[in-house]
Coordinates of C-alpha atoms and ligand atoms in Angstrom, one line a residue:
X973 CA 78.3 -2.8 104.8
X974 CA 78.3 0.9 103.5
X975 CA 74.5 0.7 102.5
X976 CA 71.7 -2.0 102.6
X977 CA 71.4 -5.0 100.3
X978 CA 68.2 -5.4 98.6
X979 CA 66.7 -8.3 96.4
X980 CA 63.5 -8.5 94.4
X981 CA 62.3 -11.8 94.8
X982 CA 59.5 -14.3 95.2
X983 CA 59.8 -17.0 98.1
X984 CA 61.4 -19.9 95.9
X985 CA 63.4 -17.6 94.0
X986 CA 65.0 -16.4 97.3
X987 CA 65.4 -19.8 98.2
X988 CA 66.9 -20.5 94.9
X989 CA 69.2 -17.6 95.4
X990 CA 70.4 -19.1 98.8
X991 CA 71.9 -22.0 97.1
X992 CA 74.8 -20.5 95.5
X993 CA 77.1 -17.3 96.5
X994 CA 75.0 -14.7 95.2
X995 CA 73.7 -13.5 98.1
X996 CA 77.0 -13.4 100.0
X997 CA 78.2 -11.7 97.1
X998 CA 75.7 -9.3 96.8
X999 CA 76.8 -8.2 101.1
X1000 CA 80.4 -7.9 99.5
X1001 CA 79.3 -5.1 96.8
X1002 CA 77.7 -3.2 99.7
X1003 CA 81.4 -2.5 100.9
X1004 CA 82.6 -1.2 97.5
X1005 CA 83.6 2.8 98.3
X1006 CA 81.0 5.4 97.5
X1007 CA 78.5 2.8 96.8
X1008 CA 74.7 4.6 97.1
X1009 CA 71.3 3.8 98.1
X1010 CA 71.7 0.0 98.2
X1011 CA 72.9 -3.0 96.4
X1012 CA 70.8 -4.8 94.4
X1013 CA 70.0 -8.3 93.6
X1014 CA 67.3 -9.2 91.0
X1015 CA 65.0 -12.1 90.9
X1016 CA 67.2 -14.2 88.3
X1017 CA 70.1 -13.5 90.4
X1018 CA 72.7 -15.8 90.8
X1019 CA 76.5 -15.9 91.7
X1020 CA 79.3 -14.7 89.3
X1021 CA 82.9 -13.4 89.3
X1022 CA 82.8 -11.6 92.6
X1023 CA 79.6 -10.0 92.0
X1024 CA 76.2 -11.5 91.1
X1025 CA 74.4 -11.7 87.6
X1026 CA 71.3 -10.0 88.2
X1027 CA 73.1 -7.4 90.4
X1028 CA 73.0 -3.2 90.5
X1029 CA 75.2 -1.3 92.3
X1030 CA 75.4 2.7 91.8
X1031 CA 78.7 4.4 92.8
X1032 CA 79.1 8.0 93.2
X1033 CA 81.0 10.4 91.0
X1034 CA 83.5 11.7 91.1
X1035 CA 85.8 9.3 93.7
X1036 CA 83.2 6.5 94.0
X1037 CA 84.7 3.4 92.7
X1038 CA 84.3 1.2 89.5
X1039 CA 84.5 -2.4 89.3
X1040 CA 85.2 -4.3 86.6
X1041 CA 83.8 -7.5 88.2
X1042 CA 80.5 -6.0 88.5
X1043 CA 80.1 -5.0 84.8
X1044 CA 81.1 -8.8 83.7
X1045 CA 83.6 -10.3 81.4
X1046 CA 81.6 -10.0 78.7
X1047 CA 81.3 -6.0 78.2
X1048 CA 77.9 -5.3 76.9
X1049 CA 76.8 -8.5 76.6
X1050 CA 73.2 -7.6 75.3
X1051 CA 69.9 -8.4 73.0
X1052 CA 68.7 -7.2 70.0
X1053 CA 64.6 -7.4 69.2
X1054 CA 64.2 -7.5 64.5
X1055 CA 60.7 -7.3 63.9
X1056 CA 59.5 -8.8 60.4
X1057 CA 56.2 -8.5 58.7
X1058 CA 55.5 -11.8 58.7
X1059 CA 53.0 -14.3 60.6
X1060 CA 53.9 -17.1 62.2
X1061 CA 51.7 -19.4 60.3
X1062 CA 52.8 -18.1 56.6
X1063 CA 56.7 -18.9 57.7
X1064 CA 55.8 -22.1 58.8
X1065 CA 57.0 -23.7 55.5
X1066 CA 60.1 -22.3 55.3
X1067 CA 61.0 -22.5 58.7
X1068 CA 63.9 -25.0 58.1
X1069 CA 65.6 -23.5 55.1
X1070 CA 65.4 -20.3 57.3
X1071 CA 67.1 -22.0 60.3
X1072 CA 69.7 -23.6 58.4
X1073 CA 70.4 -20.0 56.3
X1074 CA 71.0 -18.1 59.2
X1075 CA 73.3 -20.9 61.0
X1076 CA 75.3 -20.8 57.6
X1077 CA 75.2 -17.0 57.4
X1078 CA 75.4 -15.7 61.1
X1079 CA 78.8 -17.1 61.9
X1080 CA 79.1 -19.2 65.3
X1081 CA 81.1 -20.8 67.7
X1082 CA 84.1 -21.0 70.4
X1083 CA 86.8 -18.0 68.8
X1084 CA 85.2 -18.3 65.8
X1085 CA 85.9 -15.4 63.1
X1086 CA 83.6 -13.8 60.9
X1087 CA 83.1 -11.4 57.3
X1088 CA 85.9 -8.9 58.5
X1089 CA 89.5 -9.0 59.4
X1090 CA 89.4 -5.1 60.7
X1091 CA 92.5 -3.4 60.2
X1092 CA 93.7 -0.9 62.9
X1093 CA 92.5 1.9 61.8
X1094 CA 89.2 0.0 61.3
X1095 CA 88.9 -1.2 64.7
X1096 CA 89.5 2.2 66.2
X1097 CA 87.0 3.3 64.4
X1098 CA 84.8 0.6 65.5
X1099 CA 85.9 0.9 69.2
X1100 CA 85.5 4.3 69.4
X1101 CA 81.8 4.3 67.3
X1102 CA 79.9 1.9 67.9
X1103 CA 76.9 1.2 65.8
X1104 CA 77.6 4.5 64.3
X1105 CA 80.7 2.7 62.2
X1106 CA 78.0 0.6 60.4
X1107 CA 76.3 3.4 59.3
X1108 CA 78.8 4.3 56.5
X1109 CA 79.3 0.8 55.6
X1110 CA 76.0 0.4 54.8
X1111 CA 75.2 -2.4 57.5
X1112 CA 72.9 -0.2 59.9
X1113 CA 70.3 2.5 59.2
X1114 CA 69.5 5.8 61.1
X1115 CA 66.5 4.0 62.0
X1116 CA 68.6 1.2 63.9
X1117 CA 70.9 3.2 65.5
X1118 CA 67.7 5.6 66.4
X1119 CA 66.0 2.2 68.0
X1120 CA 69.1 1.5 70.6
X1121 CA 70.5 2.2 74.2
X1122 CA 72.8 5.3 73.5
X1123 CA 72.1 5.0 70.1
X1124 CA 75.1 2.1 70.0
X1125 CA 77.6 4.3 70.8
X1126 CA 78.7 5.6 73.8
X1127 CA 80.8 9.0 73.6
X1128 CA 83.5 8.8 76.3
X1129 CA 85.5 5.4 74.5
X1130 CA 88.6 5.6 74.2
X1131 CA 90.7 3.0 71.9
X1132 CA 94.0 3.8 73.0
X1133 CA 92.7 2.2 76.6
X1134 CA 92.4 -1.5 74.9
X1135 CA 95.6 -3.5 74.5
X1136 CA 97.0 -5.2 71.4
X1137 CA 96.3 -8.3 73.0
X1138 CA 92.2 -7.4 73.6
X1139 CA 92.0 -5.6 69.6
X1140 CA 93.8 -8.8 68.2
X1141 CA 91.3 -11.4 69.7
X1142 CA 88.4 -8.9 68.5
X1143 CA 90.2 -8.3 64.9
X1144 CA 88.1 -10.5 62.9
X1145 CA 85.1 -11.3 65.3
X1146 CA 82.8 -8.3 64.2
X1147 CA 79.5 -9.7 63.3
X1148 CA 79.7 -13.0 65.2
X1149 CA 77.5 -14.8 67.7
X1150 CA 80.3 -17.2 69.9
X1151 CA 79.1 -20.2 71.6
X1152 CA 77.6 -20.7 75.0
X1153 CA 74.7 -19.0 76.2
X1154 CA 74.7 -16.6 73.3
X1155 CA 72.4 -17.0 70.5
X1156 CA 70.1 -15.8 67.5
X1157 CA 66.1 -17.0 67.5
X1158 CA 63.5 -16.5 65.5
X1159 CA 60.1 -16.2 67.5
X1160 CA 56.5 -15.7 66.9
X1161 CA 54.3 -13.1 69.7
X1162 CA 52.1 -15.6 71.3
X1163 CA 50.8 -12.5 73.7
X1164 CA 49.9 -8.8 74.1
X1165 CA 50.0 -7.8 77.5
X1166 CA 50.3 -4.1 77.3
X1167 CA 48.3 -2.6 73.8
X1168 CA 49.6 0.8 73.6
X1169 CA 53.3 -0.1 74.8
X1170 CA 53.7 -2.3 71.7
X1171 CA 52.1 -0.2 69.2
X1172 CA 54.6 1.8 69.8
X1173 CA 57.4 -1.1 69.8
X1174 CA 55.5 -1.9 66.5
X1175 CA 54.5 -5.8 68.3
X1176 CA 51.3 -7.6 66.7
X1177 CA 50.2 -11.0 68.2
X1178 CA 51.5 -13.9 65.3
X1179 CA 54.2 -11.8 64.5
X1180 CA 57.3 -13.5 63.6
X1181 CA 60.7 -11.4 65.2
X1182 CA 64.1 -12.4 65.8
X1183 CA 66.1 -11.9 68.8
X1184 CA 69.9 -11.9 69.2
X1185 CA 72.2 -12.2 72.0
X1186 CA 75.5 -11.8 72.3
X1187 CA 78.5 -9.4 73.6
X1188 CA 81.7 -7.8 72.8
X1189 CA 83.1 -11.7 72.3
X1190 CA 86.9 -12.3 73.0
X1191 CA 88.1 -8.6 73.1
X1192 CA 85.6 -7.5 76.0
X1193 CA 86.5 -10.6 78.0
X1194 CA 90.1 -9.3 77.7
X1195 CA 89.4 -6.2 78.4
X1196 CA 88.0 -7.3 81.5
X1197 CA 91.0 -9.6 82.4
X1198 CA 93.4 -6.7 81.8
X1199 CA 91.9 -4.3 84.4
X1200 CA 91.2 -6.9 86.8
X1201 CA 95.2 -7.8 87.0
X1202 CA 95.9 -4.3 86.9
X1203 CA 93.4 -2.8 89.3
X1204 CA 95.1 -5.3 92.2
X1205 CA 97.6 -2.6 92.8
X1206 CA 95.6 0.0 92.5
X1207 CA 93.8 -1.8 95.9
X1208 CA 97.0 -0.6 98.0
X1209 CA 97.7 2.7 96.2
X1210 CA 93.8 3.5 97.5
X1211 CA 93.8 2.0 100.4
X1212 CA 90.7 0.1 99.1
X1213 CA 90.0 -3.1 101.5
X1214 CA 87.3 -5.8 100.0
X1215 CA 85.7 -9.0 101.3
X1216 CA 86.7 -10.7 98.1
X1217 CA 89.2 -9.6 95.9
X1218 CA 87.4 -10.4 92.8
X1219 CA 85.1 -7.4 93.5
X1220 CA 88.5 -5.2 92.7
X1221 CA 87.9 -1.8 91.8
X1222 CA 89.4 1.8 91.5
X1223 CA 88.4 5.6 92.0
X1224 CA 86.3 6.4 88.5
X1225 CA 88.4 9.8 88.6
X1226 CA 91.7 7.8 89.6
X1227 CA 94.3 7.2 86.2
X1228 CA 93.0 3.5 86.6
X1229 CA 89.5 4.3 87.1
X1230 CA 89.5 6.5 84.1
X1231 CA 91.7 4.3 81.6
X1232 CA 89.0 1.0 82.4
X1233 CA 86.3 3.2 82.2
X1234 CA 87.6 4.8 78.5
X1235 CA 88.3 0.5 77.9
X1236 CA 84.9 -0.4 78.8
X1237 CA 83.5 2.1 77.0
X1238 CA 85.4 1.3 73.9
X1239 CA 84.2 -2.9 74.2
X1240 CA 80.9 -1.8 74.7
X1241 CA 80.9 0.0 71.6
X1242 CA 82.7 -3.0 70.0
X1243 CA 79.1 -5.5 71.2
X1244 CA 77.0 -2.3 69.9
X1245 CA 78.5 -2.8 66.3
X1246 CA 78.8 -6.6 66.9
X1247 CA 75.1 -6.9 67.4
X1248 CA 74.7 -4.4 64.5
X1249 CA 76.5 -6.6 61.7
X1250 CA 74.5 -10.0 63.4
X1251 CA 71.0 -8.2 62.5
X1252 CA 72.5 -6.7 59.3
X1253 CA 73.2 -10.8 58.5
X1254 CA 69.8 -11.6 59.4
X1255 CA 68.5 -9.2 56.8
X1256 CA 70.3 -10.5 54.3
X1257 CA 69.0 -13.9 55.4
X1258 CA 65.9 -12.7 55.2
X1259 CA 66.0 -11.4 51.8
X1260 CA 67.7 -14.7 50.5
X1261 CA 65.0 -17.0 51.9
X1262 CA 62.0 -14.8 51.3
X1263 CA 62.5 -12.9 47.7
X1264 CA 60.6 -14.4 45.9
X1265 CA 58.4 -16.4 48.1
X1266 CA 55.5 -13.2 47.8
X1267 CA 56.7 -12.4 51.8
X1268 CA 57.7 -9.5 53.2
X1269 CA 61.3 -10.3 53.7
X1270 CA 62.1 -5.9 55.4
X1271 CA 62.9 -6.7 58.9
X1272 CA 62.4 -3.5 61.6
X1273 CA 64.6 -2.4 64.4
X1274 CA 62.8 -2.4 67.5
X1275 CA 65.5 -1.9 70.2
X1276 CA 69.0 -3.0 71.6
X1277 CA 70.2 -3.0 75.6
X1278 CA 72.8 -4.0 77.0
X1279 CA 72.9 -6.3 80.3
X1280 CA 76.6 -5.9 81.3
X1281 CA 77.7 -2.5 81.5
X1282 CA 78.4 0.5 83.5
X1283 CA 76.7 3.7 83.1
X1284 CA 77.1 7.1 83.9
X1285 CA 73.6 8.8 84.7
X1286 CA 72.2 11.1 87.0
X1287 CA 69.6 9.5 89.9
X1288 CA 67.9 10.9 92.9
X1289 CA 69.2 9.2 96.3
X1290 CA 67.6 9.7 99.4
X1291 CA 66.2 13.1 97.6
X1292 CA 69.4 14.3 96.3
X1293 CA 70.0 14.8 92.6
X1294 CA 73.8 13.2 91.8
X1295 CA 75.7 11.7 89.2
X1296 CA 76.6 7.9 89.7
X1297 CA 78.2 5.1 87.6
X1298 CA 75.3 2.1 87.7
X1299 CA 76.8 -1.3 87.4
X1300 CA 74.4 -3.2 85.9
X1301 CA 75.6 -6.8 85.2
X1302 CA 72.7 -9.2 84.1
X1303 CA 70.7 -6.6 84.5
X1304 CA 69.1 -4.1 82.0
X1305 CA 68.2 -0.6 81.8
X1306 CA 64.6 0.1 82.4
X1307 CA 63.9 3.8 81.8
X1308 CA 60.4 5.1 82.3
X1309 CA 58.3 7.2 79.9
X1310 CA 59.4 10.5 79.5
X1311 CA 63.1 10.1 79.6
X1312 CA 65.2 12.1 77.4
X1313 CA 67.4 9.0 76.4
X1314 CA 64.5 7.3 75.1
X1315 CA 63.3 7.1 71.5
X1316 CA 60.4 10.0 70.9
X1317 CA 58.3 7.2 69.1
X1318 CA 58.5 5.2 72.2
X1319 CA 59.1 8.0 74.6
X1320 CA 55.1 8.1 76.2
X1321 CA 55.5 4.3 76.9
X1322 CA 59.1 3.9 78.5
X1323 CA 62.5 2.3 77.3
X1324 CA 61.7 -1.5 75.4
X1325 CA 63.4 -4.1 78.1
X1326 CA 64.3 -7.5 76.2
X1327 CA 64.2 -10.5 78.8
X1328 CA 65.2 -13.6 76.8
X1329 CA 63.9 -16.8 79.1
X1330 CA 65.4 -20.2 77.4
X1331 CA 65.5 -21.8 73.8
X1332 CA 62.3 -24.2 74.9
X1333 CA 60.0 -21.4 76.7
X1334 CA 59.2 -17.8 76.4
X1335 CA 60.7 -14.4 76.4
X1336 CA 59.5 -11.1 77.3
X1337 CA 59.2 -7.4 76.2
X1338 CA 58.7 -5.2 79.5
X1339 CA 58.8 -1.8 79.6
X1340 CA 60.7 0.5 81.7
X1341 CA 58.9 2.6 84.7
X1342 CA 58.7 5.6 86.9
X1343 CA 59.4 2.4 90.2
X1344 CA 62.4 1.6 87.9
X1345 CA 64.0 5.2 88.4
X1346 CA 62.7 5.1 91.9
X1347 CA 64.0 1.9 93.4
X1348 CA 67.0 0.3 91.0
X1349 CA 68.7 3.2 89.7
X1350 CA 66.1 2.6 86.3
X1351 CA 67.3 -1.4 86.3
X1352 CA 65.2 -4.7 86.4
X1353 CA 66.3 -8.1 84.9
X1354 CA 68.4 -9.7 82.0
X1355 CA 66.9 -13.1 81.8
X1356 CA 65.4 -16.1 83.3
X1357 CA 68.9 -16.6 85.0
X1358 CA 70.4 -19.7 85.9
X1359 CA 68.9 -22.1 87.7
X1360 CA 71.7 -25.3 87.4
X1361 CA 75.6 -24.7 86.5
X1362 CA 76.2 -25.7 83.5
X1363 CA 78.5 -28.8 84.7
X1364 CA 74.8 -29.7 86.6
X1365 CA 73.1 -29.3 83.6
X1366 CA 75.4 -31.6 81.3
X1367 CA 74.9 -34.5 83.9
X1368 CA 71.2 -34.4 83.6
X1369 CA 70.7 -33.5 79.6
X1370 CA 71.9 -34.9 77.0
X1371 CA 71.8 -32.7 73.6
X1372 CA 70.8 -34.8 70.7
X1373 CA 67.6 -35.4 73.0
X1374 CA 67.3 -32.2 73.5
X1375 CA 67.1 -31.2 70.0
X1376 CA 64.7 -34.1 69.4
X1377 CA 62.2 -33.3 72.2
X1378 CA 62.6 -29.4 71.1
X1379 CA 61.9 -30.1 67.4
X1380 CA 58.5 -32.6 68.4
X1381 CA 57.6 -29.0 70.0
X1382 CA 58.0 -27.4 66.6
X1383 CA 61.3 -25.4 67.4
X1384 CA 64.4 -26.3 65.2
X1385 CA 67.4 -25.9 66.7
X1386 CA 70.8 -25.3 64.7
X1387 CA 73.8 -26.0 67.0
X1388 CA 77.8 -26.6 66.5
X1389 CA 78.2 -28.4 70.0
X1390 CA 75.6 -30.8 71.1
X1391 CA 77.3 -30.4 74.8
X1392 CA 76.9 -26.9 74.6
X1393 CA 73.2 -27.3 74.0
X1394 CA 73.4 -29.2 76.6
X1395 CA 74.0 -26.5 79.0
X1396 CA 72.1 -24.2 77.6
X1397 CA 68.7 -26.6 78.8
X1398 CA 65.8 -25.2 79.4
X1399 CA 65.7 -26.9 82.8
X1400 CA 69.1 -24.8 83.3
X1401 CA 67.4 -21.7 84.0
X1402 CA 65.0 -20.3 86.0
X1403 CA 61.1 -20.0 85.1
X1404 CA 61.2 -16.7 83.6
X1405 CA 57.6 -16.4 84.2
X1406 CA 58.4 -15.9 88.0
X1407 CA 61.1 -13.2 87.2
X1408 CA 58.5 -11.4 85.3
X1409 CA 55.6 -11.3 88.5
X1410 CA 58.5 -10.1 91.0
X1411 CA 59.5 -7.3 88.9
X1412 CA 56.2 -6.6 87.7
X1413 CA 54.8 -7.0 91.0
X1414 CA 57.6 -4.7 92.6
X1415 CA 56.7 -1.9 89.8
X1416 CA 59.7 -2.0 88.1
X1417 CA 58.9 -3.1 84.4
X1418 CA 55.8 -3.7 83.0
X1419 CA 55.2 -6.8 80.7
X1420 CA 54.7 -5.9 77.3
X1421 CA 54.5 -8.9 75.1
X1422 CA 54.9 -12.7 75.4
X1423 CA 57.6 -14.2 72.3
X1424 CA 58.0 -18.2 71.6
X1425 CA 60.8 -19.7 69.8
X1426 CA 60.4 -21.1 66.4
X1427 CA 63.9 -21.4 65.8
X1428 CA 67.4 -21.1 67.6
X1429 CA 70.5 -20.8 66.2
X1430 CA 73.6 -21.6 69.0
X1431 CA 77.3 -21.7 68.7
Ligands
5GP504 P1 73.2 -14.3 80.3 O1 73.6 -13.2 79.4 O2 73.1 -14.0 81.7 O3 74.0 -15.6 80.1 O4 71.8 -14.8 79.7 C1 70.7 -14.0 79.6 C2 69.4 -14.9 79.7 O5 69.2 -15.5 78.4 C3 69.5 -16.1 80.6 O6 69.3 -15.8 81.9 C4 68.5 -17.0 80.1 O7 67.2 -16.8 80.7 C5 68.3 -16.6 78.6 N1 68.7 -17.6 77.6 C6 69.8 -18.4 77.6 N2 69.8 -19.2 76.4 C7 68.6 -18.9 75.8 C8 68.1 -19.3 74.5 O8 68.6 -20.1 73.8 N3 66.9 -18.7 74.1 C9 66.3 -17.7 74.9 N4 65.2 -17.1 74.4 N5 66.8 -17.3 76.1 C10 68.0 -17.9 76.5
MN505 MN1 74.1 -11.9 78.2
MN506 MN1 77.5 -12.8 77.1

């Protein structure tokens, strides 16, 4: 080990954690080459490709390494937070016609394509703009790009790094959802925890919002898969030894280093406009099911993060000021108030931090903290996390039930695979309410507001 492991957890969540690999995995990433301060696990932590979800681990510039393993398959995989103007109990009635529009509209499922087939030119664009390419096609305002980590874009992408194979399973899946864990829901605040934090995010109790997660879909998982093959030689060129050799990496200033980096960028930015055409769709949903009705049908921006990335940001370790890359994978940024790369409108309250829990409990809004940019490199958690694999969870759920129990609870539930649902249980993952005390009893997030779903829309 080049530096400590640390994990953020509660006594059953550590025992929880002890079940799996994660733990094992997180002692691996301790080994990775310029690694600083300590590796992290969070309290939804639990075991992935070579590295945990729920894990941080900050590598020094400029010969520090980066590891693809540690960012995820799916490049910024992420959530999006719409707020409406309306109340829970107005939408009531037209909860089902809502559902059912946006399942129709929002296209979902396993390689499923969407509105555009993006030419290359296009997808350049997109790849190396983010959010930003939405702009101009009239599918994001200033506003929404304002209200987002890096403002959807991040600067240093470059599309030349992402092979024909990666741009042609992305070609026509702007603007789409996939299957799996990702999905869209529409959910009404059921509690205020923090008043002046979500004044600012613009959050009333009643309030009905939507929430939308989902990544950079088959051309960030290639991405992925390219540099993991290819960073296996750059192991011996580096003389770079691992514990596991899933946790593969290269020097961030090494040709490798740089061309996955420029790649990862580039996918990132491909999720940032992904998520961008989703809540573009939703407004448009909106507007059909609403016009008319005497409802507000505008739907509000409140933020974007991404959960699966690597970052490039100055931190202060053990009192030195330095630049590192922060692997963050199932884990989100949690910036405290103050920081320049916040929002000004949200700026005195810290960065928004979107938690989903599952389709049959809660979800939170937390906000970032000074103990964030103290302890985790200005990180807490993604999610609930899981709690059973999804093979587990199939053997003890079946979906049509599911459905049937969630809709006597009053949420509808629009699915294409009844098996998928099935994995996506609520008993799969992990109360998020305990994930919520550790990291707000460790200081780093503060609970903002309480959402419940109304409706959810899977793949
Ligand atoms: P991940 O990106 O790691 O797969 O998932 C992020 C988190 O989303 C999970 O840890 C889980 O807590 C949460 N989640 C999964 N499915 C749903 C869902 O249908 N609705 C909500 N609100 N959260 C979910
Ligand atoms: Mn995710
Ligand atoms: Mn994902």
């Amino acid at each position: 080990m080049r530096v400590p492991a640390r994990i953020y957890a509660s006594r059953t969540l550590l025992e929880k954690a002890l079940t799996d690999k994660s733990i094992e995995q997180l002692v691996n990433a301790t080994t990775l080459p310029g690694i600083v301060g300590y590796a992290i696990a969070m309290p939804d932590v639990h075991q992935g490709y070579g590295f945990p979800v729920g894990g941080v681990a900050a590598t020094r510039l400029p010969d520090g390494v980066i590891s693809p393993g540690s960012i995820g398959y799916d490049i910024n995989c992420g959530v999006r937070l719409l707020a409406s103007d309306i109340y829970a109990d107005e939408i009531e009635p037209h909860l089902d016609t809502l559902a059912t529009a946006l399942y129709q509209n929002c296209p979902s499922g396993v390689g499923q394509g969407g509105r555009f087939r993006l030419s290359d030119k296009e997808l350049d664009q997109v790849l190396a703009e983010g959010a930003h390419w939405c702009l101009s096609r009239g599918l994001a305002t200033n506003d929404d790009v304002r209200h987002a980590e890096e403002t959807g874009r991040l600067r240093g992408a470059d599309p030349a790094r992402v092979s024909k194979h990666a741009r042609d399973r992305g070609r026509d899946q702007l603007g789409t959802l996939g299957a799996g864990n990702h999905f869209l829901e529409v959910d009404q605040v059921t509690a205020i925890y923090d008043e002046e934090a979500a004044e600012a995010y613009g959050l009333r109790l009643g309030q009905v919002v939507v929430l939308i997660h989902c990544g950079s879909r088959g051309l960030g998982h290639q991405v992925c898969t390219d540099y993991v093959r290819d960073f296996q030689k750059a192991l011996q060129r580096y003389h770079i030894q691992l514990p596991d050799r899933e946790l593969v990496c290269a020097p961030l200033n090494s040709p490798e280093g740089e061309a996955y980096t420029a790649a990862m960028q580039a996918a990132a930015n491909f999720a940032f406009a992904n998520r961008q055409v989703l809540a573009h769709l939703v407004r448009e949903t909106f507007e059909q099911v609403f016009a008319g009705t005497g409802l507000p049908f505008d739907v509000r921006q409140v933020y974007d993060v991404a959960h699966n990335i690597g970052k490039i940001e100055w931190h202060t370790v053990d009192g030195q000021r330095m630049q590192v890359c922060v692997h963050r994978k199932g884990a989100t940024r949690a910036f405290a108030p103050g920081s320049d790369e916040i929002p000004p409108d949200y700026r005195a309250v810290g960065q928004p931090v979107l938690v989903p829990g599952s389709m049959g409990t809660a979800s939170y809004v937390l906000a970032g903290t000074q103990g964030a940019m103290e302890q985790t490199f200005g990180s807490t958690c993604h999610g609930a996390g899981r709690n059973l694999s999804r093979t587990a969870a199939k053997k003890q759920v079946r979906g049509e039930e599911l459905k049937q129990r969630l809709s006597h609870q009053g949420i509808r539930v629009r699915a294409g695979s009844m098996r998928g649902l099935a994995e996506e249980a609520p008993v799969a993952y992990k109360q998020v309410e305990e994930v919520i005390e550790v990291v707000e009893g460790a200081g780093i997030a503060r609970a903002v507001a309480r959402l419940e779903p109304m409706a959810v829309i899977k793949g």
